[in-house]
XYZ file of C-alpha atoms in Angstrom:
690
model
C -104.879 16.427 103.674
C -105.660 19.954 104.201
C -106.660 21.002 107.734
C -107.464 24.581 108.963
C -110.035 27.084 108.305
C -111.061 30.735 107.861
C -108.440 32.844 109.589
C -109.356 36.393 110.313
C -106.356 38.077 111.941
C -107.632 41.614 111.184
C -110.282 40.996 114.102
C -107.252 40.681 116.625
C -104.381 42.700 117.760
C -101.067 41.794 116.156
C -99.559 40.264 119.283
C -102.368 37.653 119.104
C -101.133 36.524 115.642
C -98.130 34.890 117.042
C -100.055 32.884 119.656
C -102.260 31.920 116.602
C -99.372 30.243 114.618
C -98.204 28.497 117.727
C -101.532 27.030 118.264
C -102.007 26.176 114.543
C -98.775 24.141 114.499
C -99.911 22.471 117.747
C -103.081 21.306 116.077
C -101.356 20.291 112.813
C -103.157 23.284 110.790
C -101.597 23.355 107.279
C -103.982 25.715 105.453
C -105.941 28.764 106.354
C -108.144 31.133 104.122
C -107.150 34.579 104.782
C -109.013 37.814 103.720
C -112.441 36.828 102.906
C -114.092 39.987 104.495
C -111.073 42.344 104.536
C -112.044 44.487 101.568
C -112.296 47.782 103.838
C -108.945 47.167 105.298
C -107.331 46.290 102.027
C -108.824 49.303 100.170
C -109.865 51.956 102.846
C -110.551 54.469 100.015
C -111.200 53.943 96.387
C -108.142 52.895 94.454
C -105.848 53.216 97.772
C -104.421 49.892 98.740
C -102.912 48.987 102.088
C -101.281 45.666 102.243
C -98.773 46.037 104.928
C -100.862 44.151 107.613
C -101.437 41.344 105.007
C -97.778 40.935 104.177
C -97.047 40.511 107.827
C -99.687 37.968 108.223
C -98.589 35.867 105.168
C -94.854 36.005 106.077
C -95.829 34.909 109.586
C -97.765 31.890 108.229
C -95.227 30.936 105.871
C -92.419 30.961 108.438
C -94.525 28.516 110.321
C -95.143 25.971 107.454
C -98.799 27.156 107.008
C -100.321 27.506 103.461
C -102.698 30.234 102.455
C -105.977 30.079 100.507
C -105.920 33.805 99.841
C -109.417 35.458 99.172
C -109.878 38.284 96.878
C -112.154 40.035 99.523
C -114.716 40.865 97.138
C -117.653 39.131 98.944
C -118.728 42.129 100.845
C -118.046 45.764 99.674
C -117.104 48.358 102.433
C -119.344 51.182 103.430
C -117.383 53.774 101.330
C -118.112 51.696 98.121
C -121.939 51.633 98.703
C -122.051 55.308 99.541
C -120.067 56.245 96.363
C -122.054 53.822 94.301
C -125.689 53.618 95.558
C -126.715 52.113 92.342
C -124.839 49.057 93.222
C -127.142 48.098 96.051
C -129.404 45.098 95.554
C -133.214 45.311 95.484
C -135.737 42.616 96.216
C -138.697 41.518 94.282
C -140.979 44.073 96.313
C -138.477 47.034 95.334
C -136.990 47.471 98.606
C -133.239 48.351 98.685
C -131.087 46.083 100.915
C -128.702 48.372 102.625
C -125.116 47.925 103.612
C -124.591 46.836 107.380
C -124.159 43.140 107.075
C -122.676 41.365 104.049
C -122.956 40.641 100.359
C -124.734 44.068 99.698
C -124.084 44.235 96.021
C -125.984 43.734 92.721
C -124.381 41.075 90.691
C -125.123 43.004 87.439
C -123.516 46.456 88.787
C -120.894 47.566 86.522
C -119.308 49.637 89.257
C -119.226 46.500 91.627
C -117.653 44.403 88.886
C -115.019 47.038 88.118
C -114.020 47.494 91.749
C -113.944 43.734 92.349
C -111.685 43.172 89.340
C -109.461 46.129 90.407
C -108.881 44.581 93.993
C -108.399 41.087 92.531
C -105.684 42.438 90.211
C -104.016 44.329 93.003
C -103.923 41.352 95.135
C -102.683 38.972 92.382
C -99.934 41.385 91.332
C -98.715 41.531 95.045
C -98.843 38.091 96.177
C -98.595 35.786 93.092
C -95.073 34.655 94.001
C -95.554 34.575 97.651
C -94.427 31.230 99.192
C -97.531 30.776 101.417
C -99.878 31.069 98.443
C -101.515 27.620 97.649
C -104.859 28.790 95.997
C -107.002 31.840 95.141
C -110.424 32.099 96.724
C -112.811 34.175 94.680
C -115.918 35.788 96.622
C -117.615 33.710 99.239
C -120.867 31.612 99.082
C -121.975 33.394 96.090
C -125.742 34.070 96.110
C -126.102 32.966 99.675
C -127.758 36.045 100.675
C -128.607 38.004 97.357
C -129.320 35.117 94.792
C -131.345 37.612 92.671
C -131.456 41.391 92.321
C -134.424 43.123 90.663
C -133.144 46.635 90.435
C -133.202 48.698 87.222
C -129.497 47.685 86.431
C -130.497 44.028 86.777
C -133.581 44.698 84.550
C -131.294 46.069 81.843
C -128.919 43.156 82.200
C -131.774 40.646 82.053
C -133.078 42.208 78.862
C -129.503 41.997 77.223
C -129.434 38.331 78.437
C -132.808 37.569 76.677
C -131.736 39.150 73.468
C -128.807 36.900 73.315
C -131.211 33.998 73.748
C -134.400 35.001 71.723
C -135.937 37.219 69.246
C -139.200 38.735 70.391
C -141.407 36.149 68.534
C -139.448 33.226 70.115
C -139.583 34.898 73.509
C -143.445 35.326 73.547
C -143.614 31.646 72.514
C -141.155 30.455 75.090
C -142.915 32.328 77.691
C -146.502 31.571 76.694
C -147.342 35.419 76.957
C -150.780 35.081 75.223
C -151.937 33.891 78.662
C -153.168 36.845 80.808
C -152.358 39.334 77.962
C -148.595 39.349 78.573
C -147.464 39.573 74.941
C -144.248 41.790 74.442
C -143.646 44.041 71.465
C -140.304 45.344 72.587
C -137.616 44.127 74.841
C -137.778 47.339 76.684
C -141.038 46.285 78.042
C -139.509 43.334 79.767
C -138.903 43.349 83.528
C -137.706 40.955 86.113
C -140.453 38.940 87.740
C -141.013 41.559 90.483
C -143.931 41.321 92.881
C -147.130 41.161 91.016
C -150.868 41.160 91.799
C -150.962 37.482 91.021
C -148.808 34.432 90.287
C -145.872 35.800 87.915
C -145.241 34.277 84.581
C -143.518 30.780 85.612
C -141.556 30.666 82.408
C -140.248 34.147 82.894
C -139.294 33.531 86.245
C -137.290 30.293 85.270
C -135.323 32.369 82.745
C -134.887 34.920 85.529
C -133.366 32.389 87.886
C -131.127 31.209 84.845
C -130.020 34.732 84.306
C -129.282 35.419 87.918
C -127.179 32.421 88.276
C -125.344 33.424 85.127
C -124.681 36.900 86.343
C -123.136 35.800 89.590
C -120.984 33.352 87.512
C -119.954 36.269 85.370
C -118.650 38.092 88.506
C -116.769 35.051 89.504
C -115.329 34.681 85.915
C -114.228 38.352 85.685
C -111.972 37.885 88.711
C -110.804 34.470 87.550
C -109.679 35.831 84.258
C -107.503 38.477 86.017
C -106.070 35.810 88.509
C -105.151 33.444 85.583
C -103.759 36.377 83.749
C -101.582 37.634 86.537
C -100.757 34.385 88.537
C -101.151 31.395 85.999
C -100.767 28.056 87.568
C -102.102 29.075 90.916
C -105.383 26.953 91.431
C -108.541 29.107 91.915
C -111.644 28.185 93.926
C -114.787 29.562 95.316
C -116.922 27.872 98.136
C -120.215 26.423 96.942
C -122.909 25.355 99.184
C -123.858 22.129 97.697
C -126.917 20.455 99.235
C -127.778 23.452 101.194
C -128.183 26.402 98.784
C -130.334 25.915 95.627
C -130.267 29.214 93.859
C -127.161 28.747 91.746
C -126.796 26.135 88.961
C -123.465 24.432 90.165
C -123.418 22.342 87.147
C -122.537 25.398 85.114
C -120.068 26.690 87.714
C -118.160 23.636 88.291
C -116.104 23.508 85.014
C -114.583 27.006 85.949
C -113.305 25.986 89.453
C -109.877 24.358 89.661
C -110.589 22.902 93.028
C -114.353 22.284 93.659
C -114.895 23.345 97.419
C -117.918 23.433 99.374
C -119.401 24.510 102.767
C -121.560 22.411 105.045
C -123.392 23.025 108.100
C -125.608 20.396 110.141
C -129.094 21.212 111.076
C -129.145 20.609 114.794
C -132.721 19.606 114.930
C -132.243 16.718 112.527
C -131.401 13.477 114.184
C -130.219 12.265 110.687
C -128.138 15.137 109.928
C -125.214 12.852 109.059
C -127.221 11.508 106.073
C -127.733 15.044 104.916
C -124.002 15.613 105.346
C -123.499 12.599 102.926
C -126.136 14.012 100.385
C -124.178 17.350 100.376
C -120.750 15.628 100.043
C -121.983 13.243 97.288
C -123.433 16.182 95.250
C -120.038 17.936 95.658
C -118.158 15.087 94.490
C -120.604 14.983 91.299
C -119.608 18.510 90.883
C -115.951 17.724 90.873
C -116.722 14.945 88.139
C -115.851 12.314 90.628
C -112.388 13.756 91.536
C -111.410 14.669 95.024
C -112.656 17.986 96.336
C -112.281 20.225 99.472
C -114.463 20.754 102.384
C -113.834 24.523 102.844
C -116.149 25.427 105.824
C -117.964 23.288 108.429
C -118.228 23.833 112.220
C -116.538 22.362 115.371
C -119.723 22.828 117.094
C -122.618 25.088 117.195
C -123.470 27.731 114.334
C -124.998 31.220 115.063
C -128.050 31.154 112.672
C -130.407 28.395 113.595
C -133.412 28.858 115.965
C -131.597 26.715 118.487
C -127.928 26.447 118.150
C -127.172 23.160 119.719
C -123.355 22.193 119.670
C -122.145 18.929 118.289
C -121.618 16.145 121.060
C -118.246 14.840 121.868
C -117.036 12.941 118.796
C -119.445 14.210 116.426
C -117.042 16.680 114.931
C -114.663 13.834 114.223
C -117.261 11.780 112.582
C -118.540 14.681 110.434
C -114.957 15.628 109.216
C -114.025 12.024 108.249
C -117.502 11.465 106.823
C -116.545 14.299 104.385
C -113.178 12.782 103.823
C -114.762 9.283 103.068
C -116.876 10.737 100.413
C -113.928 12.600 98.526
C -112.737 15.504 100.300
C -108.972 15.897 100.517
C -109.324 17.736 103.811
C -111.294 19.305 106.382
C -111.536 23.064 106.874
C -113.793 25.077 109.266
C -115.169 28.362 109.888
C -113.361 29.650 111.766
C -109.834 29.515 113.308
C -110.371 31.645 116.339
C -114.012 32.336 117.739
C -114.890 36.145 117.267
C -115.415 38.500 120.207
C -117.862 40.768 118.274
C -120.161 40.879 115.308
C -122.981 38.732 113.955
C -120.951 35.401 114.235
C -119.423 35.763 117.792
C -121.418 32.683 118.799
C -120.422 30.597 116.000
C -117.978 27.848 117.017
C -114.406 27.765 116.059
C -111.220 25.653 116.077
C -110.032 27.962 118.965
C -113.088 28.584 121.020
C -113.744 31.297 123.698
C -112.774 28.938 126.286
C -109.270 28.573 124.839
C -107.030 25.588 124.722
C -108.257 24.301 128.040
C -111.495 23.042 126.334
C -113.097 19.725 124.959
C -113.215 21.434 121.583
C -109.675 22.165 121.338
C -108.402 18.743 122.379
C -110.886 17.139 119.673
C -109.366 19.619 117.085
C -105.904 18.534 117.970
C -106.871 14.764 117.773
C -108.578 15.554 114.340
C -105.382 17.085 113.047
C -103.492 13.967 113.852
C -106.132 11.753 112.331
C -105.851 13.888 108.872
C -101.936 13.427 109.022
C -102.441 9.617 109.396
C -104.703 9.757 106.481
C -102.299 11.363 104.053
C -101.908 8.432 101.704
C -105.674 8.486 100.980
C -105.182 12.009 99.426
C -106.210 11.871 95.544
C -108.129 8.489 95.938
C -111.617 8.384 94.285
C -114.849 7.120 95.591
C -116.379 4.465 93.635
C -120.352 3.948 93.079
C -122.600 1.872 91.105
C -125.645 3.975 91.399
C -126.135 7.494 90.256
C -128.910 10.098 90.860
C -129.645 12.443 88.134
C -131.016 16.136 88.821
C -130.727 19.772 87.593
C -131.284 23.101 89.140
C -133.573 24.172 86.462
C -136.132 21.533 87.880
C -135.666 23.044 91.505
C -136.477 26.397 90.164
C -139.395 25.645 87.995
C -141.121 23.223 90.450
C -140.920 25.674 93.293
C -142.897 28.430 91.438
C -146.492 28.921 92.589
C -149.212 27.333 90.799
C -148.314 23.549 91.189
C -150.782 20.606 91.945
C -149.196 20.358 95.292
C -146.803 22.387 97.447
C -145.422 19.340 99.134
C -143.867 18.104 95.849
C -140.371 19.575 95.930
C -137.237 18.478 94.090
C -134.942 18.843 96.868
C -137.017 16.789 99.119
C -137.350 13.907 96.661
C -133.595 14.052 96.107
C -132.790 13.778 99.891
C -135.362 11.160 100.328
C -134.082 8.722 97.672
C -130.464 9.441 98.579
C -131.437 8.746 102.370
C -132.994 5.342 101.238
C -129.835 4.263 99.623
C -127.616 5.391 102.381
C -129.648 3.209 104.798
C -129.075 0.467 102.279
C -125.317 0.882 102.436
C -125.234 1.999 98.799
C -122.796 4.903 97.731
C -124.440 7.254 95.251
C -122.942 9.716 92.708
C -124.877 12.627 91.336
C -124.870 13.499 87.641
C -126.499 16.320 85.492
C -129.237 15.323 83.031
C -126.467 15.779 80.166
C -124.029 13.541 82.122
C -122.444 10.350 80.951
C -124.634 7.490 82.440
C -122.726 4.667 80.775
C -120.785 3.182 83.720
C -123.796 2.996 85.987
C -125.918 -0.100 85.931
C -128.565 1.808 87.961
C -129.800 5.385 87.476
C -132.418 7.228 89.404
C -134.502 10.164 88.517
C -136.260 11.000 91.847
C -137.658 14.386 90.458
C -136.660 15.730 87.158
C -139.582 18.132 86.467
C -137.908 19.887 83.555
C -136.756 17.543 80.609
C -135.716 18.810 77.144
C -135.662 16.447 74.048
C -131.869 16.028 74.125
C -131.696 14.686 77.564
C -134.737 12.599 77.132
C -133.007 10.957 74.183
C -129.909 10.422 76.307
C -132.074 8.475 78.848
C -133.700 6.469 76.241
C -130.316 5.471 74.817
C -129.184 4.430 78.294
C -132.152 2.155 78.974
C -131.989 0.734 75.514
C -128.330 -0.212 76.017
C -129.058 -2.283 79.090
C -129.429 0.326 81.965
C -131.965 0.270 84.620
C -133.724 3.485 85.174
C -136.202 4.499 88.177
C -138.124 7.552 87.702
C -140.103 9.305 90.549
C -143.370 11.028 90.327
C -143.887 14.393 88.478
C -140.704 14.013 86.260
C -140.513 14.741 82.632
C -143.712 16.832 82.887
C -142.445 20.160 81.085
C -139.818 21.182 78.631
C -136.934 23.669 79.039
C -139.544 26.469 78.734
C -141.863 25.061 81.425
C -144.479 24.286 79.021
C -146.341 20.881 79.400
C -145.555 17.850 77.261
C -149.094 17.132 75.944
C -150.424 13.592 75.214
C -150.479 12.322 78.704
C -147.984 12.392 81.740
C -145.060 11.856 82.394
C -144.704 13.704 79.081
C -141.117 13.350 77.799
C -140.743 10.016 79.366
C -144.157 8.566 78.742
C -143.052 6.098 76.021
C -139.777 5.101 77.756
C -141.877 4.209 80.906
C -144.636 2.612 79.011
C -147.427 4.363 80.929
C -149.869 7.101 80.078
C -151.178 9.118 83.340
C -154.167 11.251 82.708
C -154.585 13.121 85.955
C -152.629 14.123 88.927
C -154.404 13.341 92.316
C -152.529 14.999 95.229
C -153.340 13.867 98.826
C -154.071 16.238 101.622
C -151.587 16.968 104.142
C -150.531 14.061 106.393
C -152.673 11.543 104.460
C -151.290 8.311 102.868
C -152.465 5.506 100.820
C -151.836 1.718 100.742
C -150.533 0.014 97.543
C -151.522 -3.541 96.548
C -147.810 -4.672 97.518
C -148.238 -3.386 100.930
C -146.178 -0.175 100.442
C -147.421 3.149 101.679
C -147.574 6.233 99.602
C -148.240 9.830 100.331
C -148.311 13.357 99.113
C -149.073 12.514 95.351
C -150.979 10.011 93.190
C -151.611 9.731 89.389
C -154.641 8.182 87.534
C -153.677 6.384 84.306
C -152.962 3.198 82.857
C -150.030 1.093 81.454
C -149.324 1.060 77.747
C -146.429 -1.392 77.487
C -145.317 -1.575 81.187
C -145.848 -4.269 83.763
C -147.659 -3.173 86.722
C -145.585 -4.120 89.925
C -148.121 -2.385 92.558
C -151.468 -0.638 92.066
C -153.560 1.648 94.258
C -156.154 -0.060 96.430
C -159.580 1.117 97.375
C -159.092 1.110 101.142
C -159.085 4.663 101.394
C -156.065 6.554 103.050
C -154.427 6.794 106.361
C -153.460 9.394 108.752
C -149.669 9.471 108.896
C -148.573 9.041 112.503
C -151.899 7.593 113.744
C -150.360 4.541 115.393
C -148.121 1.796 113.913
C -150.669 1.142 111.064
C -152.236 4.572 110.876
C -156.008 5.136 110.907
C -158.045 3.852 108.101
C -160.178 6.824 106.648
C -162.616 6.688 103.775
C -162.458 2.958 102.734
C -164.822 1.502 100.215
C -167.590 1.763 102.684
C -166.800 5.471 103.448
C -166.622 4.780 107.042
C -164.179 5.933 109.697
C -163.167 3.082 111.773
C -160.595 4.956 114.052
C -162.936 8.008 114.464
C -160.074 10.215 113.400
C -161.190 12.634 110.719
C -158.384 14.651 109.214
C -158.846 18.501 108.641
C -160.906 19.113 105.578
C -162.949 16.008 106.101
C -162.211 12.236 106.132
C -163.839 10.901 102.981
C -161.488 10.300 99.987
C -163.691 10.283 96.976
C -160.823 9.274 94.803
C -160.065 5.968 96.479
C -162.466 3.818 94.388
C -161.811 5.656 91.088
C -158.001 4.932 91.626
C -158.294 1.282 92.762
C -156.450 -0.898 90.521
C -154.584 1.970 88.680
C -150.675 1.573 88.349
C -148.748 3.009 90.978
C -145.390 1.278 90.387
C -144.497 -0.107 86.940
C -141.679 -1.700 85.133
C -140.956 -1.533 81.324
C -138.668 -3.580 79.375
C -137.022 -1.159 76.709
C -134.366 -2.670 74.538
C -131.763 -4.409 76.646
C -132.787 -2.502 79.946
C -135.729 -1.444 82.017
C -137.449 1.592 83.241
C -139.381 1.758 86.375
C -141.894 4.426 87.367
C -143.169 5.326 90.908
C -146.330 7.595 90.614
C -146.636 8.398 94.281
C -144.188 9.456 97.151
C -143.216 6.125 98.894
C -142.577 6.358 102.668
C -138.977 5.683 103.538
C -139.552 1.996 104.425
C -141.412 1.372 101.307
C -138.965 3.272 99.021
C -135.956 1.304 100.650
C -137.658 -1.990 99.890
C -138.274 -1.147 96.353
C -134.775 0.269 95.710
C -133.208 -2.841 97.440
C -135.155 -5.097 95.056
C -134.221 -3.247 91.905
C -130.609 -3.096 93.161
C -130.567 -6.881 93.725
C -131.936 -7.485 90.214
C -129.278 -5.090 88.858
C -126.498 -6.982 90.880
C -125.816 -4.144 93.318
C -125.076 -5.305 96.950
C -127.046 -3.551 99.775
C -125.178 -4.440 102.827
C -126.664 -2.252 105.359
C -124.535 -3.168 108.170
C -125.452 -0.490 110.657
C -122.276 1.522 109.506
C -121.658 4.173 106.994
C -119.266 2.405 104.641
C -117.531 4.199 101.625
C -114.511 3.115 99.754
C -111.808 5.349 98.261
C -109.413 3.752 95.574
C -106.172 4.678 93.984
C -105.369 3.600 90.399
C -103.029 0.895 91.772
C -105.801 -0.810 93.352
C -105.221 0.324 96.925
C -108.549 0.852 98.564
C -109.511 2.637 101.806
C -112.779 1.501 103.395
C -114.100 4.232 105.688
C -116.449 2.624 108.360
C -118.228 5.080 110.485
C -120.475 4.216 113.466
C -123.081 6.812 114.004
C -124.513 4.878 116.977
C -122.956 6.069 120.112
C -124.272 3.336 122.197
C -123.076 -0.082 120.529
C -120.402 -1.368 118.882
C -120.795 -2.776 115.221
C -118.950 -5.829 113.834
C -117.503 -5.668 110.382
C -116.098 -8.623 108.458
C -113.088 -6.831 106.915
C -109.394 -7.041 107.260
C -106.460 -4.654 106.971
C -104.639 -1.922 108.589
C -106.632 0.830 110.419
C -104.908 3.945 109.392
C -106.270 5.718 112.441
C -104.764 3.310 114.999
C -101.981 2.023 112.656
C -102.988 -1.379 113.850
C -104.657 -4.655 112.350
C -108.515 -3.695 112.191
C -110.097 -5.807 115.060
C -113.471 -6.546 113.263
C -115.400 -4.066 115.271
C -116.147 -0.508 114.928
C -116.729 0.947 118.557
C -119.870 2.989 119.337
C -119.465 6.471 117.978
C -116.114 5.411 116.321
C -114.392 5.247 112.988
C -112.135 2.981 111.212
C -110.124 3.614 107.921
C -109.152 0.311 106.708
C -106.202 0.041 104.112
C -106.663 -2.918 101.741
C -103.845 -3.505 99.400
C -104.480 -5.349 96.085
C -103.405 -9.048 96.185
C -100.125 -9.681 94.256
C -100.723 -11.219 90.806
């Protein structure tokens, strides 16, 4: 189990380094990431490398038994590079140059940047490929975090080359629907990135530019990867994703090129259910790893520095966060950073060794966590098991968040998080899969929001249900093809026949308004007018108008069949809902038998309680248990049948009983049957003999 984090010795006098390794050994640190932002020191002038300081750091770490995740340092070019190559600076959609002075000030398509990055990666690999401290290579850092897309002329030329490989001109015009608003192209030289325009830019053009931009960042990574594998074969290579937090890169495309899938995750301090968001991000990361173990590359011991109010973690929360990631597949817990900085933009970001030093609560908890991870060494390599999978892709995120949709409140990321949260509260562990993934081992498959759906992926879903799987589809899915062109003939387009429904119109709700369904469920944000073709209606819309969310336990009834306002509460924009009577009786939740399986459709956004009830019902019909014991429960298993049940109590006020037996690895004693308030148990359960 790896334990440690980003180590930036270049920020400190050399005499501090010796104290660092003493403290690292005290805490149990066994891996540090070195050199992420050290390009300026490693190459102070173009082509002139200075490695003496890094030699001494790596030798010192190795002498103390601490491994190194060695960065290629290419995440942030130094000022001399930007001055020598001004054409490498990124440009935003409005034509503004993003100047050096922070980090990641480079255009991903810049030939000068790529050449310099590869040169530095080669120099590092040639020098350190045989160093005994080297455990893995760390390419770049949080690709696309600050510059996901560049709109400069260099990027424009690269975009045109990317398009030439994908289309000829007639096909480009067809794919982008360019006859709308007189956008027909007669030469590739006329094509530009979707820069700031007088009105809404072409959404298909924007979707392709997002794809291109993700691919350009991947090309930067692959250029360094090629050098590292050539010069130091056998040394694993990683780069840190930001799964669940950062949506500008198609990580499904990146994951096959990463030897160790790693990610960074930071809690949103204002979110009382931030631990569920953590599980969401961890489960996505495990999906990117194909179910294999992965590595938490960065998280925080306490506060971060970039939120409006940077509230530190409460006592015990860091331990719960760290072990929740381990529960969901991480083979360790690393942090940003080792020693809190005295200067710079992140000087108030927490660290393993805080400004207060070793006489501090944080340091004591760090040492306790190091001991915990040592006790969990036998869990390393075990896999997480799940019977439910959520399907999503980044194409749908990008396409659905363009302007011009029926409702700004329908976003893919919100739907994914909402459905995942419902299952988390039911005690169900979830895997994430791409639309082209293998669904065969999952009895229950969810599509909360898959707006973009091509024919191949549609056929795979059809095959899954026909073969006996249960599919649940959320609203506004399967509406457009891979070019963001609407599937005609009725919604939900590509999934219409599989779901056995034909919807004619989208009927969004106003902000804060909700509707009641015939089964007592509550929906909001979205409705659809249509009918079933072969599906059974499970719940329909009623004619009792809508309610104002948050207006008391039942809400305030507005615009019912009589058009009155019983509560006197009239929402902004007026209270009458002219659609209530027209939607009355229209299907809201449906179930369609198809082959040996069943496909459900939910044409509104259910509130949390209603969605949880529906998914619990479907899970029960599919034979999936929903324990919901008041604990976060996740199992990791080895091929020999040994399992490790992680039981995490996020309630810091009450103990929770759990009817399980085995040895608690964290205490090395028999599990007593109760997880204390704010506590954790990792229960080893051996397979029975015979």
